[in-house]
Structure formats: structure tokens, C-alpha cells
Amino acid sequence: MKYRNVGNSGLKISEIGLGSWLTYGTAAEQEAAHTCIAKAFELGINFFDTANAYNRGEGEKAMGAALKPYRRESYVLSTKVYFPMDSGPNDRGLSRKHIMEQCEASLKRLGTDYIDMYFCHRYDSDTPLEETLRALDDLQAQGKILYAAVSEWSAAQLTDAYGIGKRLNLRPLIANQPIYNMFERYIEHEVLPVSGQVGIGQIVFSPLAQGILTGKYKPGQPLPTGSRGADASVNNVISSYMNDTVLNCVQELDKLAKDLGITLSQLALAWILREPGISAALIGATKPAQIEENVKAVDVTLQPETCVEIERILKQAEGFEPLR
């Protein structure tokens, strides 16, 4: 495994992290969480990500239980706050009340004394940004979180947060967690350049485009039995990728990967890690073998001519916008 600093901070995380979105606490059984995390540790992964909103806290409980056997200092744990956790008007968002209450609730569900990285899961336009940033800074002062971060914030929002933090002498945000893969590249235009200027690293989710970039889905063929795409109760996002334009691109990318002697998922992850502004790519896994395959991407260096060929293939899908 290889490790990178998160933004301008001294925190080092594995280039491949293990997340629990749509897996642990939902589709996957607890035993799968234990076996996958054990394999992740064996392979050098030290970064584990979840959120309070994943199945209303069940994702956190599953992650916490699976991490319990390991020395707390040996891993970096993150969770998130923003989405509704109940029906009340203050049971959502980034107000000081919701942040403070949900941090305490997450600590209990995770079974830990502190959270390494605490993410604002989205931007809250109903709460003054200064209120949110002060709450995060207070949690750091209390030792309940070590670093503050955000998810899917725009370049303008990151810039505003940086300016307020500097003015108030608050501890800086160190990471943004956006979606990023070969078919969803919006962060390249503004988020990556601005983040580089203000010292924020990108910890990207859905690097394999909901499993599309594993090559398991073929144009004109039925969805594989037992796959995420075939299970509407688990995921309704992947259906937007199921068109011939995208799937034909995937077939070309799969052939390119085979010509390089690697798998398509390794190609897709190596393509993400080529970007210096990326701190880590978050994968989801229900089987240890998936983790074994994906971590090999850290040893893949894509040559310039390969990157040019990837861009040629991806041009065929220009204009594609998946459901989000």
C-alpha cells in the first residue's frame, strides 16, 4: 500500500480507502464487514469511511463493530453529518445543535472516543457558514474530532469556508469528498484547482461508477444476477449508466486494461490516482477478493499514451449525466 497526506495536513491515509455506503449495515451482512476489514488491514488499508445517514446509523454500527478488534491508533476513521436522522426540524443540516448532537450519537454508534475526520455531508444553505465552522472547530478543541472536512462542496463554497476560517483563526478544512470517476469529472474544472490553492485534498467516492467500471455489465445483455445493478432496493443510481453509449465505452476500456495486463477496475482506480490532488479513492466491497483486486491499482503507473487513449475512448460519452 501507498499513503498520501490529506491536503496540507500531516494526516496520512492509504491511497485506497474502504467505505460503507450501500454495503455494511444494508446489503451486506455484518460478517462481510468483519472479513472485508480484516483483509483491508492485511493489505495496508488504514482509512475507513462511513456516515450517520447510511441506513440511519446502521452503517456506523457495522463499521464500529468490525473495527473493534484493532488498535485505535492504527486506522483513520471518518463519518459524516448533514442528512435527516429523524423527522424534527433540527434533526438535519449543519446547525451547531445538529452537529454537536450527531457527533455524540456517531461516537456511541462507532464505539470510539474520537473521530479522525468529520465530514459535512453536503452544504447547508439554511445555516450561516460561520456557525458550522465554529461548531467543527469546537469539536476539534474538545478532542472529539481531529480534523474537519466536507463532501460535495463547490469551489465557491470551499473558498468561502477558507476565507472565514482564516479571518476567525479556525482550524482549516483538510478534505472534500466528491464523486469522481471516468464518467463524472466535474471536480476537474474548478474544485481541484481551488482545493489545491487552499490546501484541501480530495477523497473521492464511487471511483468505479457504481460498479460500471468493473466490466460486469455488458451492452445488450441482462444484468448479472446478484449484482448491485440488479437490486433496485440497494441502488437506483446505477440505472442511469445502463445505456449503450456508456457500456460500449466500458468495453473499450476493458480491452485496453487487458492489453496492459490489468483489470478494468485497476485501470479506473489508477486513472484517478494519477491526479496529485487526490488523497484517496474510496471503494466499497462485500468480498475480500474485491479488495485484493482493487488495492493492486496503487502499483499501476499509467503512461502518457495510455491516458491519451483513455481520453479518446471517454470522448464518446461526452454529455452523459448520470442521476445523482
Tab-separated table of C-alpha atoms in Angstrom:
chain	number	residue	atom	x	y	z
A	1	MET	CA	0.000	0.000	0.000
A	2	LYS	CA	0.986	3.604	-0.565
A	3	TYR	CA	-0.073	6.570	1.552
A	4	ARG	CA	-0.752	10.230	0.862
A	5	ASN	CA	-1.210	13.290	3.041
A	6	VAL	CA	-4.747	14.616	3.225
A	7	GLY	CA	-4.484	18.082	1.749
A	8	ASN	CA	-1.938	20.223	3.568
A	9	SER	CA	-2.387	18.288	6.816
A	10	GLY	CA	0.054	15.821	8.346
A	11	LEU	CA	-2.557	13.046	8.280
A	12	LYS	CA	-1.577	10.121	6.048
A	13	ILE	CA	-4.158	7.741	4.621
A	14	SER	CA	-3.961	4.787	2.262
A	15	GLU	CA	-4.494	5.608	-1.400
A	16	ILE	CA	-7.367	3.129	-1.348
A	17	GLY	CA	-9.872	3.538	1.475
A	18	LEU	CA	-12.800	1.307	2.404
A	19	GLY	CA	-16.242	2.865	2.654
A	20	SER	CA	-19.573	1.558	3.883
A	21	TRP	CA	-22.033	3.355	1.591
A	22	LEU	CA	-24.692	0.898	0.379
A	23	THR	CA	-22.821	-2.054	1.828
A	24	TYR	CA	-22.284	-2.539	5.549
A	25	GLY	CA	-25.454	-2.241	7.564
A	26	THR	CA	-27.579	-2.548	4.442
A	27	ALA	CA	-26.995	-5.131	1.722
A	28	ALA	CA	-24.010	-6.866	3.272
A	29	GLU	CA	-24.192	-8.901	6.442
A	30	GLN	CA	-22.073	-7.998	9.465
A	31	GLU	CA	-19.834	-10.969	8.797
A	32	ALA	CA	-18.914	-9.466	5.437
A	33	ALA	CA	-17.869	-6.258	7.189
A	34	HIS	CA	-15.576	-8.211	9.508
A	35	THR	CA	-13.946	-10.253	6.735
A	36	CYS	CA	-13.507	-7.276	4.407
A	37	ILE	CA	-11.991	-5.054	7.083
A	38	ALA	CA	-9.666	-7.863	8.134
A	39	LYS	CA	-8.495	-8.188	4.524
A	40	ALA	CA	-8.139	-4.411	4.226
A	41	PHE	CA	-5.858	-4.283	7.279
A	42	GLU	CA	-3.822	-7.182	5.900
A	43	LEU	CA	-3.274	-5.264	2.652
A	44	GLY	CA	-2.292	-1.993	4.344
A	45	ILE	CA	-5.538	-0.014	4.100
A	46	ASN	CA	-5.749	2.321	7.088
A	47	PHE	CA	-8.674	4.548	6.086
A	48	PHE	CA	-12.289	3.593	6.788
A	49	ASP	CA	-15.250	5.819	5.940
A	50	THR	CA	-18.908	5.785	6.928
A	51	ALA	CA	-21.752	8.239	7.673
A	52	ASN	CA	-24.557	8.610	10.161
A	53	ALA	CA	-27.074	8.678	7.298
A	54	TYR	CA	-26.080	5.260	5.937
A	55	ASN	CA	-29.155	3.268	6.881
A	56	ARG	CA	-29.863	5.670	9.768
A	57	GLY	CA	-26.776	4.790	11.773
A	58	GLU	CA	-26.575	1.085	10.937
A	59	GLY	CA	-23.560	1.677	8.692
A	60	GLU	CA	-21.703	3.276	11.596
A	61	LYS	CA	-22.621	0.436	13.952
A	62	ALA	CA	-21.407	-2.190	11.493
A	63	MET	CA	-18.154	-0.331	10.827
A	64	GLY	CA	-17.514	0.255	14.523
A	65	ALA	CA	-18.119	-3.398	15.397
A	66	ALA	CA	-15.798	-4.595	12.623
A	67	LEU	CA	-13.018	-2.201	13.692
A	68	LYS	CA	-13.267	-3.047	17.378
A	69	PRO	CA	-10.533	-5.756	17.376
A	70	TYR	CA	-7.933	-3.330	16.001
A	71	ARG	CA	-5.754	-0.839	17.852
A	72	ARG	CA	-7.496	2.540	17.573
A	73	GLU	CA	-4.281	4.364	16.644
A	74	SER	CA	-3.722	2.009	13.699
A	75	TYR	CA	-6.512	3.365	11.497
A	76	VAL	CA	-8.147	6.584	10.356
A	77	LEU	CA	-11.925	6.657	10.796
A	78	SER	CA	-14.316	9.154	9.249
A	79	THR	CA	-18.037	9.737	9.414
A	80	LYS	CA	-20.430	12.484	8.356
A	81	VAL	CA	-23.269	14.785	9.375
A	82	TYR	CA	-25.994	16.637	7.447
A	83	PHE	CA	-28.799	14.379	6.226
A	84	PRO	CA	-32.008	13.869	8.280
A	85	MET	CA	-31.748	11.459	11.178
A	86	ASP	CA	-35.327	11.969	12.363
A	87	SER	CA	-38.411	13.991	11.474
A	88	GLY	CA	-37.821	17.089	13.604
A	89	PRO	CA	-36.798	20.467	12.115
A	90	ASN	CA	-33.420	20.325	13.877
A	91	ASP	CA	-32.698	16.682	13.013
A	92	ARG	CA	-30.831	17.651	9.847
A	93	GLY	CA	-28.416	20.163	8.393
A	94	LEU	CA	-25.264	21.806	9.734
A	95	SER	CA	-26.549	23.890	12.622
A	96	ARG	CA	-24.467	23.869	15.779
A	97	LYS	CA	-27.239	21.911	17.521
A	98	HIS	CA	-27.377	19.153	14.900
A	99	ILE	CA	-23.597	18.881	14.514
A	100	MET	CA	-22.959	18.614	18.252
A	101	GLU	CA	-25.766	16.133	18.869
A	102	GLN	CA	-24.926	13.932	15.915
A	103	CYS	CA	-21.235	13.859	16.736
A	104	GLU	CA	-22.117	12.422	20.153
A	105	ALA	CA	-24.504	9.923	18.562
A	106	SER	CA	-21.891	8.842	15.988
A	107	LEU	CA	-19.265	8.333	18.699
A	108	LYS	CA	-21.653	6.000	20.532
A	109	ARG	CA	-22.603	4.040	17.398
A	110	LEU	CA	-18.966	3.699	16.360
A	111	GLY	CA	-17.868	2.754	19.871
A	112	THR	CA	-14.943	5.166	19.877
A	113	ASP	CA	-13.760	8.218	21.822
A	114	TYR	CA	-12.897	10.301	18.776
A	115	ILE	CA	-13.435	10.587	15.024
A	116	ASP	CA	-10.381	11.236	12.877
A	117	MET	CA	-12.176	13.094	10.077
A	118	TYR	CA	-15.671	14.529	10.448
A	119	PHE	CA	-17.324	15.428	7.146
A	120	CYS	CA	-20.137	17.869	6.460
A	121	HIS	CA	-22.025	15.541	4.125
A	122	ARG	CA	-23.380	18.402	1.986
A	123	TYR	CA	-23.514	22.212	2.115
A	124	ASP	CA	-26.289	23.717	4.241
A	125	SER	CA	-27.611	26.953	2.775
A	126	ASP	CA	-30.011	27.351	5.737
A	127	THR	CA	-27.200	27.717	8.290
A	128	PRO	CA	-24.594	30.502	8.400
A	129	LEU	CA	-21.290	29.038	7.308
A	130	GLU	CA	-19.561	30.687	10.264
A	131	GLU	CA	-21.839	28.775	12.671
A	132	THR	CA	-20.945	25.461	11.032
A	133	LEU	CA	-17.217	26.143	11.004
A	134	ARG	CA	-17.178	27.305	14.640
A	135	ALA	CA	-19.002	24.129	15.710
A	136	LEU	CA	-16.442	21.969	13.892
A	137	ASP	CA	-13.592	23.940	15.454
A	138	ASP	CA	-15.090	23.487	18.925
A	139	LEU	CA	-15.359	19.718	18.398
A	140	GLN	CA	-11.673	19.691	17.491
A	141	ALA	CA	-10.823	21.697	20.602
A	142	GLN	CA	-12.750	19.125	22.652
A	143	GLY	CA	-10.825	16.264	21.032
A	144	LYS	CA	-13.993	14.606	19.719
A	145	ILE	CA	-12.855	15.070	16.127
A	146	LEU	CA	-9.266	15.506	14.963
A	147	TYR	CA	-9.906	17.048	11.543
A	148	ALA	CA	-12.873	18.669	9.799
A	149	ALA	CA	-13.827	18.025	6.192
A	150	VAL	CA	-16.712	18.405	3.738
A	151	SER	CA	-18.375	16.438	0.965
A	152	GLU	CA	-19.569	17.619	-2.459
A	153	TRP	CA	-18.918	21.309	-1.764
A	154	SER	CA	-18.438	23.615	-4.724
A	155	ALA	CA	-15.297	25.616	-5.400
A	156	ALA	CA	-17.070	28.792	-4.263
A	157	GLN	CA	-18.193	27.153	-1.009
A	158	LEU	CA	-14.674	25.880	-0.313
A	159	THR	CA	-13.287	29.347	-0.976
A	160	ASP	CA	-15.810	30.952	1.377
A	161	ALA	CA	-15.010	28.438	4.112
A	162	TYR	CA	-11.290	29.051	3.710
A	163	GLY	CA	-11.754	32.830	3.954
A	164	ILE	CA	-13.934	32.630	7.067
A	165	GLY	CA	-11.532	30.195	8.697
A	166	LYS	CA	-8.570	32.478	8.087
A	167	ARG	CA	-10.454	35.523	9.398
A	168	LEU	CA	-11.560	33.742	12.575
A	169	ASN	CA	-8.321	31.781	13.030
A	170	LEU	CA	-10.167	28.444	12.898
A	171	ARG	CA	-8.584	25.092	12.185
A	172	PRO	CA	-8.755	24.569	8.407
A	173	LEU	CA	-10.802	22.027	6.491
A	174	ILE	CA	-8.468	19.348	5.149
A	175	ALA	CA	-10.606	17.351	2.708
A	176	ASN	CA	-13.535	17.343	0.335
A	177	GLN	CA	-15.302	14.105	-0.580
A	178	PRO	CA	-16.771	14.400	-4.089
A	179	ILE	CA	-17.857	11.822	-6.605
A	180	TYR	CA	-15.143	11.265	-9.215
A	181	ASN	CA	-14.699	8.632	-11.869
A	182	MET	CA	-14.122	8.374	-15.602
A	183	PHE	CA	-17.723	9.391	-16.334
A	184	GLU	CA	-18.210	12.047	-13.625
A	185	ARG	CA	-15.426	14.594	-13.770
A	186	TYR	CA	-16.951	17.904	-12.709
A	187	ILE	CA	-14.310	18.477	-9.990
A	188	GLU	CA	-11.594	18.860	-12.624
A	189	HIS	CA	-12.904	22.265	-13.743
A	190	GLU	CA	-12.933	24.293	-10.519
A	191	VAL	CA	-12.919	22.134	-7.380
A	192	LEU	CA	-9.470	20.607	-7.908
A	193	PRO	CA	-7.692	23.889	-8.760
A	194	VAL	CA	-9.299	25.795	-5.874
A	195	SER	CA	-8.678	22.941	-3.441
A	196	GLY	CA	-5.026	22.954	-4.390
A	197	GLN	CA	-4.808	26.650	-3.603
A	198	VAL	CA	-6.409	26.323	-0.147
A	199	GLY	CA	-4.792	23.025	0.894
A	200	ILE	CA	-7.793	20.692	0.640
A	201	GLY	CA	-7.353	17.106	-0.552
A	202	GLN	CA	-9.971	15.096	-2.434
A	203	ILE	CA	-11.150	11.769	-1.025
A	204	VAL	CA	-13.319	10.564	-3.876
A	205	PHE	CA	-16.252	8.197	-3.764
A	206	SER	CA	-17.772	5.999	-6.474
A	207	PRO	CA	-14.427	5.657	-8.315
A	208	LEU	CA	-15.798	2.611	-10.163
A	209	ALA	CA	-19.061	4.356	-11.092
A	210	GLN	CA	-21.301	2.119	-9.016
A	211	GLY	CA	-19.580	-0.974	-10.405
A	212	ILE	CA	-19.913	0.015	-14.054
A	213	LEU	CA	-16.117	0.244	-14.301
A	214	THR	CA	-15.651	-3.370	-13.294
A	215	GLY	CA	-16.871	-4.525	-16.718
A	216	LYS	CA	-19.566	-6.802	-15.326
A	217	TYR	CA	-22.369	-5.011	-17.192
A	218	LYS	CA	-22.459	-5.690	-20.942
A	219	PRO	CA	-24.387	-3.789	-23.636
A	220	GLY	CA	-27.473	-5.674	-24.761
A	221	GLN	CA	-27.148	-8.323	-22.041
A	222	PRO	CA	-29.241	-8.932	-18.885
A	223	LEU	CA	-27.955	-7.556	-15.594
A	224	PRO	CA	-25.914	-10.168	-13.717
A	225	THR	CA	-27.890	-11.934	-11.012
A	226	GLY	CA	-26.926	-10.702	-7.558
A	227	SER	CA	-25.216	-7.558	-8.858
A	228	ARG	CA	-25.884	-4.098	-7.451
A	229	GLY	CA	-27.440	-3.046	-10.726
A	230	ALA	CA	-29.988	-5.837	-10.491
A	231	ASP	CA	-31.035	-4.902	-6.948
A	232	ALA	CA	-33.295	-1.844	-7.025
A	233	SER	CA	-33.597	-1.897	-3.226
A	234	VAL	CA	-29.871	-1.207	-2.894
A	235	ASN	CA	-29.206	1.305	-5.633
A	236	ASN	CA	-31.308	3.319	-8.063
A	237	VAL	CA	-28.398	5.457	-9.301
A	238	ILE	CA	-26.656	2.849	-11.384
A	239	SER	CA	-29.591	2.533	-13.796
A	240	SER	CA	-28.653	5.832	-15.440
A	241	TYR	CA	-25.354	4.300	-16.559
A	242	MET	CA	-27.169	1.482	-18.306
A	243	ASN	CA	-27.103	2.839	-21.823
A	244	ASP	CA	-25.219	1.592	-24.845
A	245	THR	CA	-23.025	4.707	-25.138
A	246	VAL	CA	-21.576	4.233	-21.663
A	247	LEU	CA	-21.421	0.440	-21.795
A	248	ASN	CA	-19.671	0.448	-25.188
A	249	CYS	CA	-17.048	2.818	-23.733
A	250	VAL	CA	-16.622	0.418	-20.847
A	251	GLN	CA	-15.999	-2.445	-23.247
A	252	GLU	CA	-13.231	-0.463	-24.970
A	253	LEU	CA	-11.694	0.458	-21.623
A	254	ASP	CA	-11.841	-3.184	-20.571
A	255	LYS	CA	-9.930	-4.198	-23.708
A	256	LEU	CA	-7.331	-1.500	-23.024
A	257	ALA	CA	-6.899	-2.774	-19.472
A	258	LYS	CA	-6.452	-6.345	-20.676
A	259	ASP	CA	-3.825	-5.176	-23.160
A	260	LEU	CA	-1.972	-3.629	-20.197
A	261	GLY	CA	-2.250	-6.839	-18.183
A	262	ILE	CA	-4.519	-5.339	-15.520
A	263	THR	CA	-8.221	-5.396	-14.728
A	264	LEU	CA	-10.646	-2.642	-15.650
A	265	SER	CA	-11.164	-1.672	-12.007
A	266	GLN	CA	-7.401	-1.343	-11.554
A	267	LEU	CA	-7.233	0.860	-14.649
A	268	ALA	CA	-10.076	3.057	-13.368
A	269	LEU	CA	-8.512	3.466	-9.920
A	270	ALA	CA	-5.023	4.125	-11.299
A	271	TRP	CA	-6.534	6.775	-13.581
A	272	ILE	CA	-7.955	8.535	-10.511
A	273	LEU	CA	-4.736	8.244	-8.513
A	274	ARG	CA	-2.778	9.831	-11.377
A	275	GLU	CA	-4.135	13.165	-10.152
A	276	PRO	CA	-1.931	14.673	-7.388
A	277	GLY	CA	-4.898	16.493	-5.833
A	278	ILE	CA	-6.479	13.158	-4.905
A	279	SER	CA	-5.698	11.932	-1.391
A	280	ALA	CA	-7.561	8.616	-1.684
A	281	ALA	CA	-10.194	6.699	-3.619
A	282	LEU	CA	-12.944	5.061	-1.574
A	283	ILE	CA	-14.071	1.613	-2.633
A	284	GLY	CA	-16.977	-0.460	-1.377
A	285	ALA	CA	-16.650	-4.211	-1.035
A	286	THR	CA	-18.689	-7.158	0.161
A	287	LYS	CA	-15.973	-9.730	-0.598
A	288	PRO	CA	-12.282	-9.747	0.371
A	289	ALA	CA	-11.338	-10.680	-3.202
A	290	GLN	CA	-12.688	-7.325	-4.413
A	291	ILE	CA	-10.336	-5.508	-2.062
A	292	GLU	CA	-7.383	-7.664	-3.126
A	293	GLU	CA	-8.012	-6.771	-6.751
A	294	ASN	CA	-8.553	-3.058	-6.185
A	295	VAL	CA	-5.514	-2.361	-3.998
A	296	LYS	CA	-3.215	-3.514	-6.801
A	297	ALA	CA	-4.090	-0.265	-8.567
A	298	VAL	CA	-1.636	1.635	-6.352
A	299	ASP	CA	1.228	-0.080	-8.187
A	300	VAL	CA	-0.075	0.832	-11.654
A	301	THR	CA	1.523	3.824	-13.355
A	302	LEU	CA	-0.323	4.928	-16.473
A	303	GLN	CA	1.899	6.097	-19.304
A	304	PRO	CA	1.017	9.331	-21.164
A	305	GLU	CA	-0.020	7.429	-24.274
A	306	THR	CA	-2.403	5.304	-22.209
A	307	CYS	CA	-4.011	8.414	-20.736
A	308	VAL	CA	-4.444	9.818	-24.253
A	309	GLU	CA	-6.166	6.607	-25.344
A	310	ILE	CA	-8.452	6.721	-22.303
A	311	GLU	CA	-9.464	10.277	-23.194
A	312	ARG	CA	-10.214	9.194	-26.777
A	313	ILE	CA	-12.496	6.436	-25.537
A	314	LEU	CA	-14.243	8.641	-22.981
A	315	LYS	CA	-14.985	11.327	-25.577
A	316	GLN	CA	-17.669	9.008	-26.926
A	317	ALA	CA	-19.631	9.510	-23.685
A	318	GLU	CA	-19.316	13.305	-23.563
A	319	GLY	CA	-22.546	14.897	-22.386
A	320	PHE	CA	-23.546	11.881	-20.295
A	321	GLU	CA	-25.001	12.949	-16.954
A	322	PRO	CA	-25.924	10.163	-14.515
A	323	LEU	CA	-28.652	10.550	-11.926
A	324	ARG	CA	-27.321	11.872	-8.614
